[in-house]
XYZ file of C-alpha atoms in Angstrom:
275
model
C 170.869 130.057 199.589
C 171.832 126.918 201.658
C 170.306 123.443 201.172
C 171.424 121.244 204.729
C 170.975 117.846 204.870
C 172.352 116.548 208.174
C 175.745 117.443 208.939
C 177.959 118.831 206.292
C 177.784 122.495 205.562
C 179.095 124.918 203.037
C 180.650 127.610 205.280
C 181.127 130.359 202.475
C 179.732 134.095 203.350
C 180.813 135.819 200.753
C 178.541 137.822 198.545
C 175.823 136.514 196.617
C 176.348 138.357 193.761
C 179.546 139.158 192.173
C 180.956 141.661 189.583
C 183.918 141.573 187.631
C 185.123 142.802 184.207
C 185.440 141.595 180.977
C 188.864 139.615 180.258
C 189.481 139.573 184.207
C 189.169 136.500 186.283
C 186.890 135.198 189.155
C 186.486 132.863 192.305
C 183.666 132.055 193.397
C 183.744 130.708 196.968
C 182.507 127.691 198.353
C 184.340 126.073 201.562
C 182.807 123.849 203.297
C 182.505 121.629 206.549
C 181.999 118.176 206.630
C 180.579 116.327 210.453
C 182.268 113.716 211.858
C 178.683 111.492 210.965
C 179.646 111.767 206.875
C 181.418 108.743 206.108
C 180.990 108.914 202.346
C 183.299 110.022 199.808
C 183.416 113.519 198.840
C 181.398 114.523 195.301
C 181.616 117.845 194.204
C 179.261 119.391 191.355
C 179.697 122.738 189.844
C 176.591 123.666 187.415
C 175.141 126.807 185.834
C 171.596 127.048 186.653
C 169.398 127.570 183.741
C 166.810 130.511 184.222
C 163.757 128.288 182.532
C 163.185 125.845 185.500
C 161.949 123.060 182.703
C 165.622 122.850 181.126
C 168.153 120.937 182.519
C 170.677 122.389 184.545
C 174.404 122.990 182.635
C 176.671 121.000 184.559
C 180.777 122.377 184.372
C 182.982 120.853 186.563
C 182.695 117.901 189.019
C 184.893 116.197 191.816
C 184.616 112.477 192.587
C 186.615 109.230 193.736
C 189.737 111.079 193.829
C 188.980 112.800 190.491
C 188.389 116.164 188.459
C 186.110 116.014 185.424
C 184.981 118.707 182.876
C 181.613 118.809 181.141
C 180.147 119.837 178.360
C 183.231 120.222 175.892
C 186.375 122.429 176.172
C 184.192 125.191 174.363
C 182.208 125.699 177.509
C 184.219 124.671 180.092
C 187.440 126.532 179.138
C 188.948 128.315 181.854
C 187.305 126.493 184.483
C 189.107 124.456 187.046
C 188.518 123.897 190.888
C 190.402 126.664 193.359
C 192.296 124.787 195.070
C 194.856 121.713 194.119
C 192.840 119.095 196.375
C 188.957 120.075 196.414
C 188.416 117.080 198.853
C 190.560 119.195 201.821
C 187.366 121.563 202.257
C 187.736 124.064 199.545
C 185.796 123.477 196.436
C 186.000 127.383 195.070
C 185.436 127.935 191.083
C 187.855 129.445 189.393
C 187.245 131.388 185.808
C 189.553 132.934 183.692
C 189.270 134.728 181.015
C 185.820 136.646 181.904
C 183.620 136.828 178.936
C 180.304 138.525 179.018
C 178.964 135.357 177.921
C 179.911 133.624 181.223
C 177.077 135.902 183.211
C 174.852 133.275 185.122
C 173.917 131.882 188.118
C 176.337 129.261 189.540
C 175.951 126.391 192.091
C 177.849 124.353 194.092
C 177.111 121.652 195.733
C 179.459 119.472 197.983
C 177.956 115.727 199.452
C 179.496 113.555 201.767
C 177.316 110.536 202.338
C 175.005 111.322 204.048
C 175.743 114.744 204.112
C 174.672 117.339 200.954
C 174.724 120.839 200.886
C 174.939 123.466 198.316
C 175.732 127.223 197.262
C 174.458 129.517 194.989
C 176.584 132.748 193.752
C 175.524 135.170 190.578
C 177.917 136.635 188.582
C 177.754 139.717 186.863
C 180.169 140.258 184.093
C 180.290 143.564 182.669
C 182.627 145.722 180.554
C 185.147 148.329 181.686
C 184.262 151.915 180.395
C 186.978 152.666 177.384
C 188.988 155.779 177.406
C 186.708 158.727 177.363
C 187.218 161.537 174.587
C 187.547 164.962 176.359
C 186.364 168.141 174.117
C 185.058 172.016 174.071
C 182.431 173.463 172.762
C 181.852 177.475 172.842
C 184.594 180.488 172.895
C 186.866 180.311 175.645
C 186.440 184.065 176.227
C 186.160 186.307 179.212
C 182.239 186.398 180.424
C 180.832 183.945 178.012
C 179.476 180.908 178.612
C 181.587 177.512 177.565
C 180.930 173.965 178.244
C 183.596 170.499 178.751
C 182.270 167.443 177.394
C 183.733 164.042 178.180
C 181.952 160.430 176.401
C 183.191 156.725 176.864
C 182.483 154.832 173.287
C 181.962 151.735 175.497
C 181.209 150.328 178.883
C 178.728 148.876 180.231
C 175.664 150.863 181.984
C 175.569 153.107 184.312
C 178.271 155.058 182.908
C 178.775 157.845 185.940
C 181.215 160.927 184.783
C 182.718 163.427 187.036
C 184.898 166.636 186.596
C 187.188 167.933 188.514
C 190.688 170.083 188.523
C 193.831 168.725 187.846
C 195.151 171.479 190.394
C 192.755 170.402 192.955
C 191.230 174.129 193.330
C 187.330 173.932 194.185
C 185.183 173.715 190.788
C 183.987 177.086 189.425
C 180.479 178.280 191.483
C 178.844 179.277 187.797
C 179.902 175.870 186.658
C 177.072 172.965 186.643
C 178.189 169.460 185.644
C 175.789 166.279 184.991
C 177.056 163.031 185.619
C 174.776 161.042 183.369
C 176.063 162.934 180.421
C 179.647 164.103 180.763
C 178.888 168.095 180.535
C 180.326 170.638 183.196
C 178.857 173.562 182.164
C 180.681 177.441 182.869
C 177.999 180.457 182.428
C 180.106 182.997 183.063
C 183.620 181.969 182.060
C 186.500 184.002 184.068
C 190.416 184.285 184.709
C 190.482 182.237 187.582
C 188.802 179.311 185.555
C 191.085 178.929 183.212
C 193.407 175.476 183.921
C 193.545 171.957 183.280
C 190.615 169.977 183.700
C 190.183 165.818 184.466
C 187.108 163.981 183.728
C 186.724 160.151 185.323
C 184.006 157.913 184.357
C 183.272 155.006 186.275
C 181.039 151.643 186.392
C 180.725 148.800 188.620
C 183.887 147.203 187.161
C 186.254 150.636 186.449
C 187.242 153.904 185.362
C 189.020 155.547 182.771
C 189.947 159.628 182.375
C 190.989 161.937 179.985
C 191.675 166.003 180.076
C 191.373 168.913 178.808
C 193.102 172.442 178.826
C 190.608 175.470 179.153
C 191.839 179.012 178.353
C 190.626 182.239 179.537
C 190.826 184.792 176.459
C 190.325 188.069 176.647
C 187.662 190.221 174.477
C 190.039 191.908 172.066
C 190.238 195.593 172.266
C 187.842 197.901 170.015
C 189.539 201.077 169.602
C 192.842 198.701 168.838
C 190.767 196.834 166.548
C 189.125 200.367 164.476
C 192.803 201.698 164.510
C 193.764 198.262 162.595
C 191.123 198.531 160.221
C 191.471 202.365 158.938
C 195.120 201.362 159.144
C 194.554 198.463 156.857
C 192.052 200.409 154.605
C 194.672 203.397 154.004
C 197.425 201.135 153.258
C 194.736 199.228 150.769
C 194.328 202.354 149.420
C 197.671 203.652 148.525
C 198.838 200.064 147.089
C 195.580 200.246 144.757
C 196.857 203.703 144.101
C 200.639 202.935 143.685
C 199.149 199.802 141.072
C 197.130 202.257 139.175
C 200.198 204.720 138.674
C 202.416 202.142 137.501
C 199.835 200.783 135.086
C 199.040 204.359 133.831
C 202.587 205.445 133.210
C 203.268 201.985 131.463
C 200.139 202.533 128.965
C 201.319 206.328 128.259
C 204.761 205.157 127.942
C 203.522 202.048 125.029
C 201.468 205.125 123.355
C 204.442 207.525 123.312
C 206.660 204.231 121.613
C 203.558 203.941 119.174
C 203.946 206.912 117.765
C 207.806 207.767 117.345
C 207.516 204.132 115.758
C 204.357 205.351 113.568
C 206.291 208.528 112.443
C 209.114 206.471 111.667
C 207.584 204.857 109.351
C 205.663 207.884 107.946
C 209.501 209.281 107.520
C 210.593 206.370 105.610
C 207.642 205.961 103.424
C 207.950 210.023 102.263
C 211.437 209.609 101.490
C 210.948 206.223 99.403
C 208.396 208.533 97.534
C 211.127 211.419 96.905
């Protein structure tokens, strides 16, 4: 939006509304062109613009007589300083460092050169990168069955888009379905030829993160194999319970046998005591 009062003009074109991420920094454009019928000095204002038009404006950073000044305290202009070394050469650009979501508003410049005024306005969006997603299964990973990838960022700022895809760059599975709002590819009929490593990207405005994911392709185990284990396993339960109850047998038999030589014993002693 461009205010012109008689010659001087702020030639920026960039875009009126720009977004970066958190903890990167910004410039935010604003050239400009004085005519040869401004004869003032040049005054430069930087200001946020306050969305309830009966507050006062929040000016940042100004330019005049040769000068740079910052406004409001170090706690809200910190990181701000002018673009360029000279501002008065035709480039009075903003630059922030330091990106905080806090610093999302609506900026102006405006440049005047007596009698010459004109300004720029430039929104900027500051928004947060998505974090490292967490990749996981859910469901078998057998041979015919249905199984499903998830993938979920703990943080970033909305829309959150999430795509799958294969690591080997071989086409996505025809049974699979994935939604991009979520993070779910979905197999319904899991096969060999599925099996591989899978990448999942989500992705904002301001960035993207991945993680992945192996998927198997297991087999259903064989039956007959799996009846031949278990009489196997039953037979071999039943001769150890067998070979248990033996030994305990012949150990009781073997205490009664000791019992009674030991009882006659002393029957033999007691009789001959007597004699």
């Amino acid at each position: 939006v461009f205010l012109c009062t008689r010659g001087l003009k702020v030639t920026s074109t960039g875009p009126q509304t720009v977004q970066r991420a958190e903890g990167d920094s910004v410039t935010l454009g604003c050239s400009y062109m004085p005519s040869l019928l401004d004869t003032g000095e040049i005054d430069i204002e930087w200001s946020v613009l306050s969305p309830d038009t009966t507050k006062k404006d929040q000016m940042l950073l100004s330019y005049t007589g040769g000068t740079e000044y910052h406004h409001g305290g170090p706690r809200v202009t910190e990181g701000f300083s002018f673009a360029a070394g000279d501002p008065s050469k035709g480039d009075a650009s903003l630059s922030i460092a330091q990106l905080s979501r806090n610093h999302t508003s609506t900026y102006q410049c405006k440049v005047k050169k007596s009698p010459g005024v004109d300004t720029r306005k430039v929104s900027l969006v500051v928004k947060v990168k998505p974090s490292v997603p967490r990749c996981w299964l859910e469901g078998g990973e057998l041979v015919g069955g249905a199984v499903s990838l998830h993938c979920e960022s703990s943080e970033g700022s909305t829309p959150l888009t999430y795509k799958w895809r294969r690591e080997s760059k071989d086409p996505m599975p025809a049974a699979a379905t994935q939604d991009g709002s979520t993070g779910e590819l979905r197999i319904s009929n899991h096969t060999q030829s599925f099996a591989g490593i899978y990448l999942c990207e989500v992705n904002n405005a301001v960035g993207a993160e991945r993680c992945r994911i192996s998927l198997r392709a297991n087999k259903h185990p064989n039956r007959s194999a799996v009846i031949g284990g278990n009489v196997v396993g039953s037979l071999l339960l039943v001769f150890i319970l067998l070979v248990f109850a033996g030994v305990l047998y012949w150990k009781l038999e073997d205490r009664r046998h000791h019992d009674r030589e030991f009882s006659n014993e002393i029957r033999s002693r007691v009789k001959r005591a007597d004699n």
